[in-house]
């Protein structure tokens, strides 16, 4: 039953990305191209999508954290560190560069795989390779005691 629920949640998420236009790299790039504001070519529609996502998340966190435990896990896994570390700065910077260059981020890239897009295949391959490298770097720094 758990796998069916997880599949349904993923399907709903993917459908939301498609309906919002987040799986269309051209739409995302038109949103990220702020130079288009002056020419009237800027696509502001994703600002509403992102704003709605922030509102839903803020409300969702308040409601979910009132529960004794998550629905699909035994406990909540929340960050306890308050100090900002370099990986927290570098990771989002790389994420933003990739999003701005290609117009895809992880969720929409997996949705776009279903369309047979070669750009999505290349993006997901590069993303997975980057995840492997990041994990190996993190593990080696733990072994060396530099983390």
PDB file of C-alpha atoms in Angstrom:
ATOM      1  CA  UNK A   1       0.000   0.000   0.000  1.00  0.00           C
ATOM      2  CA  UNK A   2       2.864   2.347   0.838  1.00  0.00           C
ATOM      3  CA  UNK A   3       4.347   2.056  -2.663  1.00  0.00           C
ATOM      4  CA  UNK A   4       0.955   2.852  -4.214  1.00  0.00           C
ATOM      5  CA  UNK A   5       0.671   5.978  -2.057  1.00  0.00           C
ATOM      6  CA  UNK A   6       4.212   7.046  -2.970  1.00  0.00           C
ATOM      7  CA  UNK A   7       3.472   6.475  -6.659  1.00  0.00           C
ATOM      8  CA  UNK A   8       0.292   8.535  -6.387  1.00  0.00           C
ATOM      9  CA  UNK A   9       2.133  11.393  -4.682  1.00  0.00           C
ATOM     10  CA  UNK A  10       4.835  11.344  -7.378  1.00  0.00           C
ATOM     11  CA  UNK A  11       2.210  11.248 -10.115  1.00  0.00           C
ATOM     12  CA  UNK A  12       0.390  14.225  -8.595  1.00  0.00           C
ATOM     13  CA  UNK A  13       3.682  16.136  -8.301  1.00  0.00           C
ATOM     14  CA  UNK A  14       4.596  15.384 -11.928  1.00  0.00           C
ATOM     15  CA  UNK A  15       1.140  16.376 -13.136  1.00  0.00           C
ATOM     16  CA  UNK A  16       1.446  19.653 -11.227  1.00  0.00           C
ATOM     17  CA  UNK A  17       4.785  20.346 -12.910  1.00  0.00           C
ATOM     18  CA  UNK A  18       3.294  19.703 -16.340  1.00  0.00           C
ATOM     19  CA  UNK A  19       0.191  21.845 -15.725  1.00  0.00           C
ATOM     20  CA  UNK A  20       2.349  24.683 -14.346  1.00  0.00           C
ATOM     21  CA  UNK A  21       4.680  24.555 -17.355  1.00  0.00           C
ATOM     22  CA  UNK A  22       7.741  23.706 -15.261  1.00  0.00           C
ATOM     23  CA  UNK A  23       8.608  20.767 -17.529  1.00  0.00           C
ATOM     24  CA  UNK A  24       8.955  23.097 -20.541  1.00  0.00           C
ATOM     25  CA  UNK A  25      12.552  24.394 -20.586  1.00  0.00           C
ATOM     26  CA  UNK A  26      11.641  27.265 -22.943  1.00  0.00           C
ATOM     27  CA  UNK A  27       8.994  28.538 -20.507  1.00  0.00           C
ATOM     28  CA  UNK A  28      11.435  28.312 -17.584  1.00  0.00           C
ATOM     29  CA  UNK A  29      14.179  30.109 -19.522  1.00  0.00           C
ATOM     30  CA  UNK A  30      11.717  32.865 -20.503  1.00  0.00           C
ATOM     31  CA  UNK A  31      10.920  33.270 -16.809  1.00  0.00           C
ATOM     32  CA  UNK A  32      14.587  33.368 -15.784  1.00  0.00           C
ATOM     33  CA  UNK A  33      15.524  35.860 -18.538  1.00  0.00           C
ATOM     34  CA  UNK A  34      15.010  39.080 -16.592  1.00  0.00           C
ATOM     35  CA  UNK A  35      16.259  41.116 -19.564  1.00  0.00           C
ATOM     36  CA  UNK A  36      12.898  40.288 -21.109  1.00  0.00           C
ATOM     37  CA  UNK A  37      11.185  42.605 -18.617  1.00  0.00           C
ATOM     38  CA  UNK A  38      12.333  45.667 -20.570  1.00  0.00           C
ATOM     39  CA  UNK A  39      11.218  44.211 -23.905  1.00  0.00           C
ATOM     40  CA  UNK A  40       7.941  42.767 -22.653  1.00  0.00           C
ATOM     41  CA  UNK A  41       9.102  39.216 -23.420  1.00  0.00           C
ATOM     42  CA  UNK A  42       9.439  38.109 -19.785  1.00  0.00           C
ATOM     43  CA  UNK A  43       7.096  35.260 -18.806  1.00  0.00           C
ATOM     44  CA  UNK A  44       6.000  36.064 -15.247  1.00  0.00           C
ATOM     45  CA  UNK A  45       3.580  33.132 -14.965  1.00  0.00           C
ATOM     46  CA  UNK A  46       6.072  30.939 -13.112  1.00  0.00           C
ATOM     47  CA  UNK A  47       6.404  33.612 -10.415  1.00  0.00           C
ATOM     48  CA  UNK A  48       2.812  32.804  -9.478  1.00  0.00           C
ATOM     49  CA  UNK A  49       3.591  29.081  -9.488  1.00  0.00           C
ATOM     50  CA  UNK A  50       6.607  29.615  -7.224  1.00  0.00           C
ATOM     51  CA  UNK A  51       4.667  31.981  -4.955  1.00  0.00           C
ATOM     52  CA  UNK A  52       1.841  29.467  -4.598  1.00  0.00           C
ATOM     53  CA  UNK A  53       4.386  26.737  -3.819  1.00  0.00           C
ATOM     54  CA  UNK A  54       5.924  28.844  -1.040  1.00  0.00           C
ATOM     55  CA  UNK A  55       2.493  29.528   0.486  1.00  0.00           C
ATOM     56  CA  UNK A  56       1.423  25.863   0.334  1.00  0.00           C
ATOM     57  CA  UNK A  57       4.757  24.776   1.838  1.00  0.00           C
ATOM     58  CA  UNK A  58       4.559  27.317   4.677  1.00  0.00           C
ATOM     59  CA  UNK A  59       1.041  26.209   5.586  1.00  0.00           C
ATOM     60  CA  UNK A  60       1.899  22.543   5.048  1.00  0.00           C
ATOM     61  CA  UNK A  61       4.875  22.642   7.404  1.00  0.00           C
ATOM     62  CA  UNK A  62       2.763  24.184  10.157  1.00  0.00           C
ATOM     63  CA  UNK A  63       0.083  21.529   9.773  1.00  0.00           C
ATOM     64  CA  UNK A  64       2.375  18.535   9.309  1.00  0.00           C
ATOM     65  CA  UNK A  65       4.628  19.335  12.262  1.00  0.00           C
ATOM     66  CA  UNK A  66       1.590  19.174  14.559  1.00  0.00           C
ATOM     67  CA  UNK A  67       1.439  15.444  13.882  1.00  0.00           C
ATOM     68  CA  UNK A  68       3.339  13.065  16.164  1.00  0.00           C
ATOM     69  CA  UNK A  69       5.048  11.462  13.138  1.00  0.00           C
ATOM     70  CA  UNK A  70       4.982  11.563   9.316  1.00  0.00           C
ATOM     71  CA  UNK A  71       2.506   9.425   7.395  1.00  0.00           C
ATOM     72  CA  UNK A  72       5.156   7.439   5.498  1.00  0.00           C
ATOM     73  CA  UNK A  73       8.017   7.375   8.037  1.00  0.00           C
ATOM     74  CA  UNK A  74       8.631   6.682  11.708  1.00  0.00           C
ATOM     75  CA  UNK A  75      10.012  10.125  12.520  1.00  0.00           C
ATOM     76  CA  UNK A  76      10.567  13.587  11.060  1.00  0.00           C
ATOM     77  CA  UNK A  77      14.041  14.283   9.674  1.00  0.00           C
ATOM     78  CA  UNK A  78      14.598  17.991  10.212  1.00  0.00           C
ATOM     79  CA  UNK A  79      17.937  19.831  10.123  1.00  0.00           C
ATOM     80  CA  UNK A  80      19.407  20.676  13.503  1.00  0.00           C
ATOM     81  CA  UNK A  81      22.429  22.689  12.380  1.00  0.00           C
ATOM     82  CA  UNK A  82      22.138  26.455  12.463  1.00  0.00           C
ATOM     83  CA  UNK A  83      25.563  27.216  10.990  1.00  0.00           C
ATOM     84  CA  UNK A  84      25.642  27.683   7.211  1.00  0.00           C
ATOM     85  CA  UNK A  85      28.332  25.503   5.637  1.00  0.00           C
ATOM     86  CA  UNK A  86      29.914  25.725   2.180  1.00  0.00           C
ATOM     87  CA  UNK A  87      27.951  22.825   0.654  1.00  0.00           C
ATOM     88  CA  UNK A  88      24.746  24.720   1.483  1.00  0.00           C
ATOM     89  CA  UNK A  89      26.032  27.665  -0.561  1.00  0.00           C
ATOM     90  CA  UNK A  90      27.780  25.808  -3.396  1.00  0.00           C
ATOM     91  CA  UNK A  91      24.988  23.263  -3.992  1.00  0.00           C
ATOM     92  CA  UNK A  92      22.223  25.800  -4.630  1.00  0.00           C
ATOM     93  CA  UNK A  93      24.603  27.902  -6.744  1.00  0.00           C
ATOM     94  CA  UNK A  94      25.302  24.908  -9.004  1.00  0.00           C
ATOM     95  CA  UNK A  95      21.572  24.103  -9.020  1.00  0.00           C
ATOM     96  CA  UNK A  96      20.767  27.663 -10.107  1.00  0.00           C
ATOM     97  CA  UNK A  97      23.407  27.616 -12.846  1.00  0.00           C
ATOM     98  CA  UNK A  98      22.063  24.360 -14.230  1.00  0.00           C
ATOM     99  CA  UNK A  99      18.484  25.608 -14.072  1.00  0.00           C
ATOM    100  CA  UNK A 100      19.426  28.847 -15.823  1.00  0.00           C
ATOM    101  CA  UNK A 101      21.518  27.193 -18.536  1.00  0.00           C
ATOM    102  CA  UNK A 102      19.155  24.375 -19.455  1.00  0.00           C
ATOM    103  CA  UNK A 103      15.759  25.375 -18.071  1.00  0.00           C
ATOM    104  CA  UNK A 104      15.399  22.125 -16.137  1.00  0.00           C
ATOM    105  CA  UNK A 105      15.673  21.220 -12.482  1.00  0.00           C
ATOM    106  CA  UNK A 106      15.436  17.678 -11.051  1.00  0.00           C
ATOM    107  CA  UNK A 107      11.652  17.225 -10.791  1.00  0.00           C
ATOM    108  CA  UNK A 108      10.788  18.621 -14.225  1.00  0.00           C
ATOM    109  CA  UNK A 109      13.771  16.802 -15.748  1.00  0.00           C
ATOM    110  CA  UNK A 110      12.342  13.446 -14.665  1.00  0.00           C
ATOM    111  CA  UNK A 111       8.933  14.478 -16.003  1.00  0.00           C
ATOM    112  CA  UNK A 112      10.570  15.511 -19.306  1.00  0.00           C
ATOM    113  CA  UNK A 113      12.207  12.072 -19.556  1.00  0.00           C
ATOM    114  CA  UNK A 114       8.726  10.781 -20.358  1.00  0.00           C
ATOM    115  CA  UNK A 115       8.676  12.927 -23.495  1.00  0.00           C
ATOM    116  CA  UNK A 116      11.856  11.329 -24.834  1.00  0.00           C
ATOM    117  CA  UNK A 117      13.708  14.644 -24.735  1.00  0.00           C
ATOM    118  CA  UNK A 118      17.434  14.144 -25.375  1.00  0.00           C
ATOM    119  CA  UNK A 119      18.121  17.293 -23.338  1.00  0.00           C
ATOM    120  CA  UNK A 120      16.321  15.726 -20.372  1.00  0.00           C
ATOM    121  CA  UNK A 121      18.279  12.481 -20.760  1.00  0.00           C
ATOM    122  CA  UNK A 122      21.573  14.418 -20.850  1.00  0.00           C
ATOM    123  CA  UNK A 123      20.508  16.578 -17.893  1.00  0.00           C
ATOM    124  CA  UNK A 124      19.468  13.617 -15.725  1.00  0.00           C
ATOM    125  CA  UNK A 125      22.681  11.774 -16.625  1.00  0.00           C
ATOM    126  CA  UNK A 126      24.801  14.787 -15.668  1.00  0.00           C
ATOM    127  CA  UNK A 127      22.748  15.290 -12.504  1.00  0.00           C
ATOM    128  CA  UNK A 128      23.237  11.674 -11.412  1.00  0.00           C
ATOM    129  CA  UNK A 129      26.976  11.894 -12.158  1.00  0.00           C
ATOM    130  CA  UNK A 130      27.163  15.075 -10.080  1.00  0.00           C
ATOM    131  CA  UNK A 131      25.348  13.358  -7.215  1.00  0.00           C
ATOM    132  CA  UNK A 132      27.839  10.481  -7.293  1.00  0.00           C
ATOM    133  CA  UNK A 133      30.806  12.886  -7.268  1.00  0.00           C
ATOM    134  CA  UNK A 134      29.286  14.941  -4.428  1.00  0.00           C
ATOM    135  CA  UNK A 135      28.657  11.821  -2.361  1.00  0.00           C
ATOM    136  CA  UNK A 136      32.205  10.562  -2.886  1.00  0.00           C
ATOM    137  CA  UNK A 137      33.637  13.964  -1.941  1.00  0.00           C
ATOM    138  CA  UNK A 138      31.484  14.058   1.192  1.00  0.00           C
ATOM    139  CA  UNK A 139      32.512  10.537   2.188  1.00  0.00           C
ATOM    140  CA  UNK A 140      36.212  11.242   1.593  1.00  0.00           C
ATOM    141  CA  UNK A 141      36.033  14.432   3.674  1.00  0.00           C
ATOM    142  CA  UNK A 142      34.364  12.460   6.483  1.00  0.00           C
ATOM    143  CA  UNK A 143      37.162   9.874   6.358  1.00  0.00           C
ATOM    144  CA  UNK A 144      39.775  12.635   6.461  1.00  0.00           C
ATOM    145  CA  UNK A 145      37.975  14.387   9.301  1.00  0.00           C
ATOM    146  CA  UNK A 146      37.571  17.663   7.395  1.00  0.00           C
ATOM    147  CA  UNK A 147      33.768  17.736   7.486  1.00  0.00           C
TER     148      UNK A 147
END
